[in-house]
Short mmCIF file of C-alpha atoms in Angstrom, two decimals:
data_model
loop_
_atom_site.label_atom_id
_atom_site.label_comp_id
_atom_site.label_asym_id
_atom_site.label_seq_id
_atom_site.Cartn_x
_atom_site.Cartn_y
_atom_site.Cartn_z
CA GLU A 1 63.46 -141.40 -101.68
CA GLY A 2 60.15 -141.86 -99.92
CA PRO A 3 56.74 -143.11 -101.03
CA GLN A 4 55.04 -141.71 -104.14
CA GLN A 5 51.60 -142.02 -102.57
CA VAL A 6 50.06 -141.86 -99.09
CA MET A 7 51.09 -144.86 -96.99
CA VAL A 8 49.83 -146.09 -93.61
CA LEU A 9 52.19 -148.28 -91.58
CA ASN A 10 50.24 -149.95 -88.81
CA SER A 11 53.32 -150.68 -86.71
CA ILE A 12 56.34 -148.63 -85.72
CA ASP A 13 58.42 -151.77 -86.41
CA ALA A 14 57.85 -151.08 -90.13
CA ILE A 15 60.53 -148.36 -89.93
CA SER A 16 63.00 -150.28 -87.77
CA HIS A 17 65.15 -151.10 -90.81
CA LEU A 18 65.85 -147.42 -91.49
CA THR A 19 69.27 -145.95 -90.84
CA PHE A 20 69.14 -142.91 -88.63
CA PRO A 21 69.48 -140.00 -89.00
CA PHE A 22 67.68 -139.25 -92.25
CA LYS A 23 65.98 -136.26 -93.77
CA LEU A 24 62.21 -136.54 -94.19
CA LYS A 25 60.98 -136.17 -97.74
CA THR A 26 57.35 -136.66 -96.79
CA LEU A 27 54.89 -135.30 -94.26
CA ILE A 28 54.55 -137.82 -91.45
CA SER A 29 51.88 -138.13 -88.84
CA ILE A 30 52.33 -140.52 -85.91
CA VAL A 31 49.24 -141.56 -83.96
CA CYS A 32 49.77 -143.03 -80.52
CA ILE A 33 46.88 -145.24 -79.46
CA LYS A 34 48.55 -146.72 -76.39
CA GLY A 35 51.85 -146.41 -74.54
CA GLU A 36 54.55 -143.86 -75.39
CA LEU A 37 56.91 -143.12 -78.17
CA MET A 38 59.98 -140.92 -77.92
CA VAL A 39 60.86 -139.41 -81.30
CA SER A 40 63.96 -137.34 -81.96
CA VAL A 41 63.47 -134.71 -84.66
CA ASP A 42 66.38 -132.37 -85.40
CA LEU A 43 68.05 -133.70 -82.22
CA ILE A 44 65.07 -132.57 -80.07
CA GLU A 45 63.28 -135.30 -78.15
CA HIS A 46 59.46 -135.36 -78.33
CA LYS A 47 57.32 -137.59 -76.18
CA ILE A 48 54.14 -138.86 -77.86
CA THR A 49 51.76 -140.25 -75.30
CA GLU A 50 48.51 -142.22 -75.50
CA SER A 51 45.73 -140.44 -77.48
CA SER A 52 48.05 -137.99 -79.20
CA ILE A 53 49.24 -137.18 -82.72
CA MET A 54 52.60 -135.84 -83.86
CA VAL A 55 52.99 -134.21 -87.24
CA VAL A 56 56.42 -133.58 -88.78
CA ARG A 57 56.99 -131.64 -91.98
CA PRO A 58 59.31 -132.67 -94.81
CA GLY A 59 62.84 -131.32 -94.53
CA HIS A 60 63.34 -132.18 -90.87
CA ASN A 61 65.86 -134.81 -89.71
CA LEU A 62 64.46 -137.85 -87.96
CA THR A 63 67.31 -138.84 -85.69
CA GLY A 64 65.78 -141.80 -83.83
CA TYR A 65 62.89 -143.19 -81.83
CA LYS A 66 62.19 -145.47 -78.87
CA ALA A 67 58.82 -147.09 -78.19
CA SER A 68 57.57 -148.29 -74.83
CA SER A 69 56.93 -152.04 -74.63
CA ASP A 70 53.15 -151.41 -74.71
CA PHE A 71 53.22 -148.93 -77.60
CA ARG A 72 50.49 -149.24 -80.18
CA GLY A 73 50.11 -146.74 -82.93
CA TYR A 74 50.69 -146.09 -86.61
CA LEU A 75 52.50 -143.84 -89.01
CA ILE A 76 51.08 -142.00 -92.00
CA MET A 77 53.51 -140.92 -94.68
CA ALA A 78 52.33 -138.46 -97.38
CA PRO A 79 54.50 -136.93 -100.10
CA LEU A 80 53.71 -133.26 -100.66
CA ASN A 81 53.03 -133.73 -104.34
CA THR A 82 50.16 -136.07 -103.46
CA ILE A 83 48.73 -133.60 -100.96
CA ASN A 84 49.19 -130.66 -103.38
CA HIS A 85 46.94 -132.32 -105.91
CA SER A 86 44.46 -133.74 -103.44
CA LEU A 87 43.58 -131.09 -100.87
CA PRO A 88 40.91 -128.59 -101.82
CA SER A 89 42.99 -125.81 -100.36
CA PHE A 90 46.71 -126.42 -100.00
CA SER A 91 46.92 -123.03 -98.20
CA ARG A 92 45.18 -124.62 -95.22
CA LEU A 93 48.00 -127.09 -94.89
CA MET A 94 50.58 -124.40 -95.37
CA SER A 95 49.16 -122.44 -92.42
CA CYS A 96 49.71 -125.55 -90.29
CA PHE A 97 53.35 -125.90 -91.28
CA LEU A 98 54.42 -123.01 -89.03
CA TYR A 99 52.35 -124.39 -86.22
CA PHE A 100 53.88 -127.89 -86.61
CA ARG A 101 57.30 -126.47 -85.84
CA ASP A 102 56.32 -125.05 -82.41
CA ARG A 103 53.71 -127.61 -81.46
CA PRO A 104 54.12 -130.87 -83.30
CA ILE A 105 52.00 -132.90 -80.82
CA ILE A 106 48.30 -132.53 -80.03
CA ASN A 107 46.13 -134.52 -77.62
CA LEU A 108 42.98 -136.16 -78.95
CA LEU A 109 39.58 -136.36 -77.34
CA PRO A 110 38.35 -139.97 -76.71
CA SER A 111 35.84 -139.64 -79.59
CA GLU A 112 38.61 -138.47 -81.94
CA LEU A 113 40.87 -141.34 -80.93
CA GLU A 114 38.02 -143.79 -81.52
CA ILE A 115 37.55 -142.52 -85.09
CA GLN A 116 41.32 -143.00 -85.69
CA LYS A 117 41.14 -146.57 -84.35
CA ASN A 118 38.12 -147.37 -86.55
CA LEU A 119 39.79 -145.98 -89.66
CA LEU A 120 42.96 -147.98 -88.97
CA ALA A 121 40.92 -151.18 -88.28
CA ALA A 122 39.14 -150.75 -91.64
CA ILE A 123 42.45 -150.34 -93.44
CA ILE A 124 43.91 -153.43 -91.74
CA GLN A 125 40.81 -155.43 -92.63
CA LYS A 126 40.97 -154.31 -96.25
CA GLN A 127 44.65 -155.21 -96.47
CA LYS A 128 43.77 -158.80 -95.52
CA GLU A 129 41.13 -159.19 -98.21
CA PRO A 130 41.86 -160.87 -101.56
CA ARG A 131 42.87 -158.46 -104.29
CA THR A 132 39.97 -157.48 -106.51
CA PRO A 133 39.57 -155.00 -109.35
CA TYR A 134 40.25 -151.48 -108.03
CA PHE A 135 41.73 -152.89 -104.82
CA ASP A 136 44.69 -150.55 -104.97
CA HIS A 137 42.46 -147.53 -105.61
CA VAL A 138 40.22 -148.43 -102.68
CA LEU A 139 43.18 -148.87 -100.36
CA ASP A 140 44.78 -145.64 -101.54
CA SER A 141 41.49 -143.83 -100.88
CA MET A 142 41.39 -145.27 -97.40
CA TYR A 143 44.96 -144.13 -96.76
CA GLN A 144 44.06 -140.64 -97.94
CA SER A 145 40.94 -140.70 -95.74
CA ILE A 146 42.94 -141.35 -92.56
CA LEU A 147 45.49 -138.74 -93.57
CA TYR A 148 42.85 -136.06 -94.11
CA GLU A 149 41.09 -136.99 -90.89
CA THR A 150 44.34 -136.67 -89.02
CA LEU A 151 45.16 -133.33 -90.61
CA SER A 152 41.60 -132.15 -89.98
CA LEU A 153 41.94 -132.97 -86.28
CA TYR A 154 45.28 -131.23 -86.10
CA THR A 155 43.93 -128.13 -87.87
CA SER A 156 40.87 -127.93 -85.61
CA HIS A 157 43.03 -128.22 -82.50
CA MET A 158 45.44 -125.65 -83.94
CA ASN A 159 42.53 -123.23 -84.50
CA LYS A 160 41.22 -123.81 -80.91
CA GLN A 161 44.71 -123.19 -79.49
CA HIS A 162 45.15 -120.06 -81.58
CA SER A 163 41.72 -118.72 -80.48
CA SER A 164 42.58 -119.46 -76.86
CA MET A 165 45.88 -117.57 -77.14
CA ILE A 166 44.09 -114.55 -78.60
CA ASP A 167 41.48 -114.68 -75.78
CA ASN A 168 44.25 -114.79 -73.19
CA LYS A 169 46.00 -111.80 -74.72
CA LEU A 170 42.74 -109.80 -74.77
CA ARG A 171 42.05 -110.62 -71.10
CA ARG A 172 45.47 -109.34 -70.08
CA LYS A 173 44.81 -105.92 -71.59
#
């Protein structure tokens, strides 16, 4: 069925119990901090390397994965109904959906990767704390924060890539 709210899984081992293939019902974002991860989506192999993010839309078939022995990274799962109600402009995400299909992986700058690491470290630290009033709300907000940061990075890289393609076309003329 899939989660009803944004989830952050800080280890790829968290999905090792799944039976492949299966159809994604959520938006997923995989952040590779170290090592490599081979992910098969719709029977197409994608190699996620250190300092990169892969985004996969709902509706695609995840057919398997293989992590290198030194892989470190995490997975963000977000049901579309949560994103629909949360994002200021859902149309921004929709414009990315077409781009995800052709270019699901982007490379991060060192400063962008550092922000991702810091957000994940804060989430892991919070998960270890004793439960207090509003604990679930705080953690959910942190999950949403890392999701929006990831989508923001992806969108900004997408816009840079699109501008670069337009510049190249203009230079050819």
